[in-house]
Coordinates of C-alpha atoms and ligand atoms in Angstrom, one line a residue:
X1 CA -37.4 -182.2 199.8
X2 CA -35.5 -180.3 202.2
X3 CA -36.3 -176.8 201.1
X4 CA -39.4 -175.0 199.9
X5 CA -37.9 -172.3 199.0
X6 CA -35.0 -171.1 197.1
X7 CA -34.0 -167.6 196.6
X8 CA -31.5 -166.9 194.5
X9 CA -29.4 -163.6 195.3
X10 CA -28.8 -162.1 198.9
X11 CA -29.1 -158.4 197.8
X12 CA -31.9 -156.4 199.6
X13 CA -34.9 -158.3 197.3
X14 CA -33.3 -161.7 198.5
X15 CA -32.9 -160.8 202.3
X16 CA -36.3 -159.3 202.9
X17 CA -38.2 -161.8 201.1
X18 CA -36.4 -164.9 202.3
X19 CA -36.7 -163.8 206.2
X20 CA -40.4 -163.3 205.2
X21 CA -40.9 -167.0 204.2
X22 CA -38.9 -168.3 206.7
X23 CA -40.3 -166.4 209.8
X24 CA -44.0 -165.6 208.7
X25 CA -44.3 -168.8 206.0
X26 CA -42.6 -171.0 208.5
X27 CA -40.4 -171.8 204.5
X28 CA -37.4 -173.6 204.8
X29 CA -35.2 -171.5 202.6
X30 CA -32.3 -171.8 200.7
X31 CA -30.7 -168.7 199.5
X32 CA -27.9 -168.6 197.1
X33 CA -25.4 -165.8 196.6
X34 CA -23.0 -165.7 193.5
X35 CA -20.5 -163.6 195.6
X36 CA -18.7 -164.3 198.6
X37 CA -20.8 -162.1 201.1
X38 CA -24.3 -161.3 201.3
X39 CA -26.0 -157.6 201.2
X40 CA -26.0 -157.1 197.7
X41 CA -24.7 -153.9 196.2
X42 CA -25.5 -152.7 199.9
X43 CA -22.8 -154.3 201.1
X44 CA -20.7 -152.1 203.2
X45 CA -16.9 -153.4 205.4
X46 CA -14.1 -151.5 206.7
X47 CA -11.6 -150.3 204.2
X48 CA -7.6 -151.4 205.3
X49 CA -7.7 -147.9 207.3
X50 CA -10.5 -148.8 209.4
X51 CA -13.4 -146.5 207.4
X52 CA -16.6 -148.1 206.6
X53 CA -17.0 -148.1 203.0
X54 CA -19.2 -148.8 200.5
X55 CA -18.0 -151.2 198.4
X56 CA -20.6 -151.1 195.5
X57 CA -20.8 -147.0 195.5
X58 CA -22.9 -145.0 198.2
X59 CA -26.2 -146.4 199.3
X60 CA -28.6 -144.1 201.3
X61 CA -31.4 -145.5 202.9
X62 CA -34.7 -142.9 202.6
X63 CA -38.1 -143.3 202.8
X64 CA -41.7 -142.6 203.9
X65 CA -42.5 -146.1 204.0
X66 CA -43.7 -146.7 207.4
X67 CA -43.8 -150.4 207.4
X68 CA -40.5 -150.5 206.0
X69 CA -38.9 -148.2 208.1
X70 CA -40.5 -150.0 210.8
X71 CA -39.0 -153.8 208.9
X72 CA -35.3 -153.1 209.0
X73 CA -35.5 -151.2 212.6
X74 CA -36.0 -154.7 213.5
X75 CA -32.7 -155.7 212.7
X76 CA -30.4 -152.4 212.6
X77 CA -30.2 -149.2 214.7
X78 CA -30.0 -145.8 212.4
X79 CA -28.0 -143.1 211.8
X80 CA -30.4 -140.7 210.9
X81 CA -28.9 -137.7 209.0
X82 CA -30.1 -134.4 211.2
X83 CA -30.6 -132.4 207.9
X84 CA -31.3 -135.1 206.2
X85 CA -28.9 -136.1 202.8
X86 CA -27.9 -133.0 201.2
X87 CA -25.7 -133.0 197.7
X88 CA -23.6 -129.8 196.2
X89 CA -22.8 -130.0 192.7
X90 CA -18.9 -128.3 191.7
X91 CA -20.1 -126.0 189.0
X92 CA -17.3 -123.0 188.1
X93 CA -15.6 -123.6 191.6
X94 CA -18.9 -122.8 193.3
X95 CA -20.8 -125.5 195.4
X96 CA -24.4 -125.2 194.6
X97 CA -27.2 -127.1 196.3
X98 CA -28.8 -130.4 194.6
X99 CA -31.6 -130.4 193.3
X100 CA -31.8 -127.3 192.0
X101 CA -33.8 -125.5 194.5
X102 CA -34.8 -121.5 195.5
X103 CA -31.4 -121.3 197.1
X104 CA -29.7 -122.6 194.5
X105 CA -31.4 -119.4 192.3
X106 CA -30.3 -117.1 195.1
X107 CA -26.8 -118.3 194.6
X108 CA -26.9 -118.5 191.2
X109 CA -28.9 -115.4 189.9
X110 CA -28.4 -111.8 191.9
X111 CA -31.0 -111.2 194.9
X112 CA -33.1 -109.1 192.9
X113 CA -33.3 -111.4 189.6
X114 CA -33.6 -114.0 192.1
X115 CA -36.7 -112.3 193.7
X116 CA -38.4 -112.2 190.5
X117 CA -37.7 -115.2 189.5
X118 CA -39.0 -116.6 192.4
X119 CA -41.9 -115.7 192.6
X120 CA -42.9 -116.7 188.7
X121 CA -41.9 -120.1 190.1
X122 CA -44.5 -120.0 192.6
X123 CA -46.7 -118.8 190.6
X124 CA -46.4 -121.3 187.8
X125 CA -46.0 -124.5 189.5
X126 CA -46.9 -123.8 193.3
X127 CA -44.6 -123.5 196.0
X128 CA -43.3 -126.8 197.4
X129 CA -43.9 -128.4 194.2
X130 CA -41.5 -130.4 192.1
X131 CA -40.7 -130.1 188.9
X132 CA -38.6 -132.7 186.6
X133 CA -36.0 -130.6 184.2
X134 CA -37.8 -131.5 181.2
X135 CA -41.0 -130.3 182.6
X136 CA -39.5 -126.6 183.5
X137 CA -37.6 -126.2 179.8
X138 CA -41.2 -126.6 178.0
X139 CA -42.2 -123.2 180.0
X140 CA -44.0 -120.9 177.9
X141 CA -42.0 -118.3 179.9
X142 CA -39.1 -117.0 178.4
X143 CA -37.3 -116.1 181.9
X144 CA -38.3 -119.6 183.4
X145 CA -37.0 -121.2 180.4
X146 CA -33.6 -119.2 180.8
X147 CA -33.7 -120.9 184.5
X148 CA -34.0 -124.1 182.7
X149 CA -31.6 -123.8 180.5
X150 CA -29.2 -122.9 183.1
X151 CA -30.3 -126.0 184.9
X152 CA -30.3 -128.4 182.0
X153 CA -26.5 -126.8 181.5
X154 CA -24.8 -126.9 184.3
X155 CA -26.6 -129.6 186.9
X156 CA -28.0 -132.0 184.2
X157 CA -26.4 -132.1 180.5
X158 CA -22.7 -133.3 181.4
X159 CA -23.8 -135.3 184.5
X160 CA -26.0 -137.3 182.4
X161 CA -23.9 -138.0 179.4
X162 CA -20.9 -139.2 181.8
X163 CA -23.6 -141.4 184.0
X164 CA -26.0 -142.8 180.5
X165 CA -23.9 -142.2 177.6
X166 CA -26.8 -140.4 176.3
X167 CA -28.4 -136.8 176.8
X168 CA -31.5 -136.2 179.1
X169 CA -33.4 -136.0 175.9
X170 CA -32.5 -139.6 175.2
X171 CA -32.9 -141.1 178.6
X172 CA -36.3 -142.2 180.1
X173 CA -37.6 -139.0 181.8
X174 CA -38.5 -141.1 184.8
X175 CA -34.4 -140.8 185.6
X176 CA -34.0 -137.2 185.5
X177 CA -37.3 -137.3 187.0
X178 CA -35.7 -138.5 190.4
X179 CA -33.9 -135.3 190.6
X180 CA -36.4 -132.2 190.6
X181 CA -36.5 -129.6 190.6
X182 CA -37.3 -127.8 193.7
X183 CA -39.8 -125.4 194.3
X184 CA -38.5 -124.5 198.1
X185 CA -35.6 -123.7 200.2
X186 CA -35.5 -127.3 201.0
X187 CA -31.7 -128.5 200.5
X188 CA -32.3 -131.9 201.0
X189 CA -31.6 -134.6 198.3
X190 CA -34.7 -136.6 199.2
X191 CA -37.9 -135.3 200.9
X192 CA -38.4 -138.3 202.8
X193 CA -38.8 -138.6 206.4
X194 CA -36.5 -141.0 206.9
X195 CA -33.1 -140.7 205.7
X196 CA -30.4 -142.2 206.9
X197 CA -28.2 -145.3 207.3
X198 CA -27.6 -148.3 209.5
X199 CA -25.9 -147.0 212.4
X200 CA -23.8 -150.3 212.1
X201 CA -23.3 -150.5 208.6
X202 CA -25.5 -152.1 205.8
X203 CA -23.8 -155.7 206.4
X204 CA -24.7 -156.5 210.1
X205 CA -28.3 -155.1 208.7
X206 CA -28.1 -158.1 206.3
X207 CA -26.6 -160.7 209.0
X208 CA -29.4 -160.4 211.0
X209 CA -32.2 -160.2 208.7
X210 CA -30.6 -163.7 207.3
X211 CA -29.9 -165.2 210.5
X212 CA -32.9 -167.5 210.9
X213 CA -33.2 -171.3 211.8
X214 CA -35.0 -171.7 209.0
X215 CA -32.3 -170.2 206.2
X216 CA -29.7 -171.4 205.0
X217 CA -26.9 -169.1 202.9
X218 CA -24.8 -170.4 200.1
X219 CA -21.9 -168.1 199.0
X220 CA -20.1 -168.0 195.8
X221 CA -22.0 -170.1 194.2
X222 CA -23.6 -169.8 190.8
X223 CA -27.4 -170.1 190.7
X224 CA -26.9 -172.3 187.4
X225 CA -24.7 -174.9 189.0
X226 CA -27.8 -175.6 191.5
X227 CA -30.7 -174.5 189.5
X228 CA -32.2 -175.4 185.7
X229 CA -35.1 -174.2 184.5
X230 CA -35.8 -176.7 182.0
X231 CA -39.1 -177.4 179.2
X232 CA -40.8 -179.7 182.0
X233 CA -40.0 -177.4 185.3
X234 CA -37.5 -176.6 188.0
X235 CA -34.7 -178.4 188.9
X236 CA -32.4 -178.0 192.1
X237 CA -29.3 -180.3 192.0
X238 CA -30.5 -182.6 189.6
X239 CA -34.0 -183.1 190.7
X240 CA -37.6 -181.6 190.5
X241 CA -38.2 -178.9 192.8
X242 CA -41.7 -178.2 193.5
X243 CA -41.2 -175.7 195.7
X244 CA -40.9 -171.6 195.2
X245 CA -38.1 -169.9 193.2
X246 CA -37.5 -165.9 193.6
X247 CA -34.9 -165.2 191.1
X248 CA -33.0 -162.0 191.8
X249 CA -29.8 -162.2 189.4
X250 CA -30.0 -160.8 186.0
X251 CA -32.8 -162.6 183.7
X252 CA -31.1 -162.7 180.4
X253 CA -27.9 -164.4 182.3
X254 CA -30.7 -167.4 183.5
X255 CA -31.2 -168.2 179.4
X256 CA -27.4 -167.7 178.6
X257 CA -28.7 -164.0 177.2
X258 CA -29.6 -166.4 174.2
X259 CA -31.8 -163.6 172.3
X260 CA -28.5 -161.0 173.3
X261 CA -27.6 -158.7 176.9
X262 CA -29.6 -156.7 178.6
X263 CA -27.8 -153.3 177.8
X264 CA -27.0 -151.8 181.1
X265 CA -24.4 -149.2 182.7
X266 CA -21.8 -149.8 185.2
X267 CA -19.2 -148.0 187.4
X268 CA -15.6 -148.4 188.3
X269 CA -15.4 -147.1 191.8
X270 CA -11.7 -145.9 192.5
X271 CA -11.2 -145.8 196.1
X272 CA -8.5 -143.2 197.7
X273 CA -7.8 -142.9 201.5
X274 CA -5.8 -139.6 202.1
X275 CA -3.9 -139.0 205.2
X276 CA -6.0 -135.4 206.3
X277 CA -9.0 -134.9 208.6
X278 CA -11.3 -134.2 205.8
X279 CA -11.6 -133.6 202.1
X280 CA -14.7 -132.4 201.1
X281 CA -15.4 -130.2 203.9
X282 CA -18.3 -132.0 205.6
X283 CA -20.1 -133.0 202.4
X284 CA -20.9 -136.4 202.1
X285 CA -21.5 -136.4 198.2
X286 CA -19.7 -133.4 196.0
X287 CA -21.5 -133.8 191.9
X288 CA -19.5 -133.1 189.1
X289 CA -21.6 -131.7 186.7
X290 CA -20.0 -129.5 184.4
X291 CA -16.4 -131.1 184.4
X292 CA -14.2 -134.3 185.1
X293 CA -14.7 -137.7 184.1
X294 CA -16.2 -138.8 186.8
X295 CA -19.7 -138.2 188.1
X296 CA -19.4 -137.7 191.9
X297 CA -17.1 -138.0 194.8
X298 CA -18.2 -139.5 198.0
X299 CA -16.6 -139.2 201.6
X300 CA -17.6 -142.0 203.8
X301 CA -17.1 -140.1 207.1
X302 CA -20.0 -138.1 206.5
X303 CA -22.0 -140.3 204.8
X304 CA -21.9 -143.4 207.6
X305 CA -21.3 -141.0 210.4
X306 CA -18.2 -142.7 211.5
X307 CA -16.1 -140.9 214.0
X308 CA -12.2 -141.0 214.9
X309 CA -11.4 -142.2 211.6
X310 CA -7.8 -141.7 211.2
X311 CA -7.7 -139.5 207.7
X312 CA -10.4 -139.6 205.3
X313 CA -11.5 -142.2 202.4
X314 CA -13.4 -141.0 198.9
X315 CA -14.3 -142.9 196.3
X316 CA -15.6 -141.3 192.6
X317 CA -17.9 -142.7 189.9
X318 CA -17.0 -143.7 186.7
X319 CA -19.5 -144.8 184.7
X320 CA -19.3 -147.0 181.3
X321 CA -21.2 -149.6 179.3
X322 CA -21.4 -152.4 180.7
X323 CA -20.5 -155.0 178.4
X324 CA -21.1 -158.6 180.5
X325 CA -17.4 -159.3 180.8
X326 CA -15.8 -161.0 183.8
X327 CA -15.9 -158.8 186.7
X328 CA -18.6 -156.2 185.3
X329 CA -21.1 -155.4 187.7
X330 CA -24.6 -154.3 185.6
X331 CA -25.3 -151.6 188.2
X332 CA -28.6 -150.0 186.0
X333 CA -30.9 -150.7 183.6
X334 CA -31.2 -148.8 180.5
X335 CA -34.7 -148.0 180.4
X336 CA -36.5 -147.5 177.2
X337 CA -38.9 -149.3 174.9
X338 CA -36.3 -151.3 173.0
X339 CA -34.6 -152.3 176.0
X340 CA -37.8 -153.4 177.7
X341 CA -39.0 -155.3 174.8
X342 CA -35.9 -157.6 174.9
X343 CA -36.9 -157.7 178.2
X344 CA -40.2 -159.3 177.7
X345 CA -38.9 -161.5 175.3
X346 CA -36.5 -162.9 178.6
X347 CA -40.0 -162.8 181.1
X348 CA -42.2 -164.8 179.0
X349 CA -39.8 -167.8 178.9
X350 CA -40.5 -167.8 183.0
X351 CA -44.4 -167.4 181.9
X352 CA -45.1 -171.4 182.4
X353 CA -43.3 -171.8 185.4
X354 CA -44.8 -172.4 188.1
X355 CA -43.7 -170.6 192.0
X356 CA -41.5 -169.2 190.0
X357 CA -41.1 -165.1 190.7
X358 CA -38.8 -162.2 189.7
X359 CA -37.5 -159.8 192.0
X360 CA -35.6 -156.9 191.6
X361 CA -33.5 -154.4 190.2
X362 CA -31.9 -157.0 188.2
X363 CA -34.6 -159.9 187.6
X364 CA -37.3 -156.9 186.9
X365 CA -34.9 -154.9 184.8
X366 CA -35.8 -151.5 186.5
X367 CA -34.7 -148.6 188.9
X368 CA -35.6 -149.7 192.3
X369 CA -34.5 -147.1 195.6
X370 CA -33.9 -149.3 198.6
X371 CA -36.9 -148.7 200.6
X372 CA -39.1 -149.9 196.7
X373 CA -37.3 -152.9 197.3
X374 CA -38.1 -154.0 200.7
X375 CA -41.5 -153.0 199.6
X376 CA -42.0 -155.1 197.0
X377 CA -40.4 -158.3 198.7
X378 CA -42.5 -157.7 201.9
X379 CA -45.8 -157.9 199.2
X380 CA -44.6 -160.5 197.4
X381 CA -43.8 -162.3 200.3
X382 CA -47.1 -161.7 201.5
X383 CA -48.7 -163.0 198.2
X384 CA -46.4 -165.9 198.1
X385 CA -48.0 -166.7 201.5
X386 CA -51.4 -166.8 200.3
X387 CA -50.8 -169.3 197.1
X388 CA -49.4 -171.5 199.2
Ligands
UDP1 N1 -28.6 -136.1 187.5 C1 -27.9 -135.1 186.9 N2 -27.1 -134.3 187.7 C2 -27.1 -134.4 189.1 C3 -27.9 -135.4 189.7 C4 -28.6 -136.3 188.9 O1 -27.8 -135.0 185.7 O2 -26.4 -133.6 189.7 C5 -29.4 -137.0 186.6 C6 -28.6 -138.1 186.0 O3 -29.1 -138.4 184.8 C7 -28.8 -139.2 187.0 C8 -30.3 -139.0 187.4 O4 -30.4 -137.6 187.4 O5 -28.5 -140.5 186.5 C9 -30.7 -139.6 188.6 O6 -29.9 -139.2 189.7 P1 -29.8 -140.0 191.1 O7 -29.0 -139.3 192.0 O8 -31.2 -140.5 191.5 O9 -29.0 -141.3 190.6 P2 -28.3 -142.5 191.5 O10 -27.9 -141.9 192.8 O11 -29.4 -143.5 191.6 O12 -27.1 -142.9 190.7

């Protein structure tokens, strides 16, 4: 047997846990990658006008992760946002600050009102705390209920219908959950420590972390025309493997989505490159919330840091149901109990496998943030260490 392990996706899961094996585990490792390059949805290259792109929408890296931070400084430099990530939403022709925050009532509500209002924030729910939209709109105050409402209008209600197809109501809460708000004049998006980027881009990140005696990279190549997973075990090419499979990919896509898809959304991403110095006036991410089709725009320049960019490139969001079709990328789980369920049903034909492990936002069917990811693959790989 050549390999002990086999990984199957090169996506954030796949890297981290594969150069864990191979440089801690002393694994031999085989990782394959459906597409033609590795990094996932990470996966960032220069556009045709020289601007570093994200190819698979914006990825930010944030966290307060030590260990991780500390994991991928080994293979990338940062560019560390100085005021850390900060969002505007477009509501009435106003930018406002995202999440909803005490500036964002100052802007919104006169000084006085705003005054007030502030302060029954603070006293309700603390200063510095965060509180999730549905949370704030079950206030027993009538005033902090009228913030609410405003909130739930004009950050949350049409954002979330384009994005899920669905109301707040309907979605998990742990989704508009990510997205507080804020009880403080913080503007940033996250309250991490770190936020930032690879100062090099996502993909040399990736080609580093891979680059190991002991790992092997397969692209464009289908985990089903190497790997079965068969009544009697694990085959690679034909033959048993007795070694350790981390599956990344989409679980239901393993079993030919025999008991039906995994319900997911996707996103067309439509790229523009305009011929001026800027476009969003130094705003990285500009939110849509109360009008157009699309969620969000994003301008690279100030999302990667890049510099001397001849003109500018943006890219907006527009999401849909993803419906498993050629080309379709299943970008996020629809979480709720139904969904999970079929889920389950998909897990517990991988119960009697043995060394056999699911990883990720796809394999686990849930909403991972970058630095969750590494996380998770480090322990894994850790565990995966000590049943060997
Ligand atoms: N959301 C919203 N308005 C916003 C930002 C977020 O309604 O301006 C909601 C929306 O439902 C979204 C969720 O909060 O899907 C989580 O937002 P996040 O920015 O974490 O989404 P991601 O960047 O992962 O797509």
């Amino acid at each position: 047997m050549k390999y002990d392990v086999i990984v199957i996706g090169a996506g954030i899961a796949g890297a981290v846990v594969a150069r864990e094996l191979a440089e801690k585990g002393n694994c031999r490792v085989l990782v394959l990658e459906q597409r033609d390059h590795i990094g996932g949805n990470c996966y960032d290259k220069a556009d045709d006008y020289g601007v570093l792109i994200h190819t698979y929408g914006p990825h930010i890296f944030h966290t307060n992760d030590e260990g991780v931070y500390e994991y991928l400084s080994r293979f990338t430099e940062w560019y560390m946002y100085p005021q850390g990530h900060q969002v505007v939403a477009k509501v009435d022709g106003s930018l406002i600050p995202i999440p909803f925050n005490l500036n964002t009532l100052h802007l919104v509500y006169g000084e006085q009102k705003a005054q007030e209002l502030e302060q029954k924030l603070i006293a309700a729910y603390g200063e510095g705390s965060r509180v999730p939209i549905m949370e704030l709109k079950k206030s027993e105050d009538p005033q902090i209920r009228e913030i609410a409402q405003y909130v739930y209008e004009n950050v949350f209600l049409k954002y979330t219908m384009k994005q899920w197809g669905q109301t707040p109501e309907e979605i998990s809460p742990e989704v508009t959950g990510r997205v507080p708000v804020l009880i403080s004049r913080d503007n940033r998006y996250f309250q991490d420590r770190y936020q930032g980027v690879p100062l090099h881009g996502f993909t040399p990140m990736f080609e580093r972390m891979l680059d190991h005696e002991k790992i092997d990279v397969v692209l464009g190549v289908e985990a089903s025309e190497r790997l079965a997973i068969t009544e009697d075990g694990i085959r690679l090419d034909g033959e048993p493997f007795a070694g350790t499979v981390i599956y990344t990919g989409a679980l239901d896509e393993l079993f030919d989505c025999r008991f039906g898809r995994l319900p997911y959304r996707s996103l067309r991403f439509d790229f523009e490159h305009l011929d001026q110095p800027d476009f969003q006036d130094g705003h990285s991410v500009v939110n849509y919330t109360v009008s157009e089709d699309f969620t969000r725009i994003t301008e690279f320049q100030y999302l990667t840091g890049q510099q001397g960019c001849d003109g500018t490139t943006i890219v907006r969001e527009y999401p849909f149901a993803y419906t498993g079709a050629q080309g379709e990328i299943p970008y996020y789980a629809i979480l709720n109990d139904e969904n999970e369920a079929l889920y389950d049903k998909y897990r517990a034909l991988t119960a009697q496998l043995d060394h056999f492990y699911l990883l990720g936002r796809l394999a686990e069917y849930k909403y991972y943030n970058m630095d969750a990811m590494a996380r998770k693959a480090l322990d894994m790989a850790e565990r995966i260490m000590e049943e060997r």
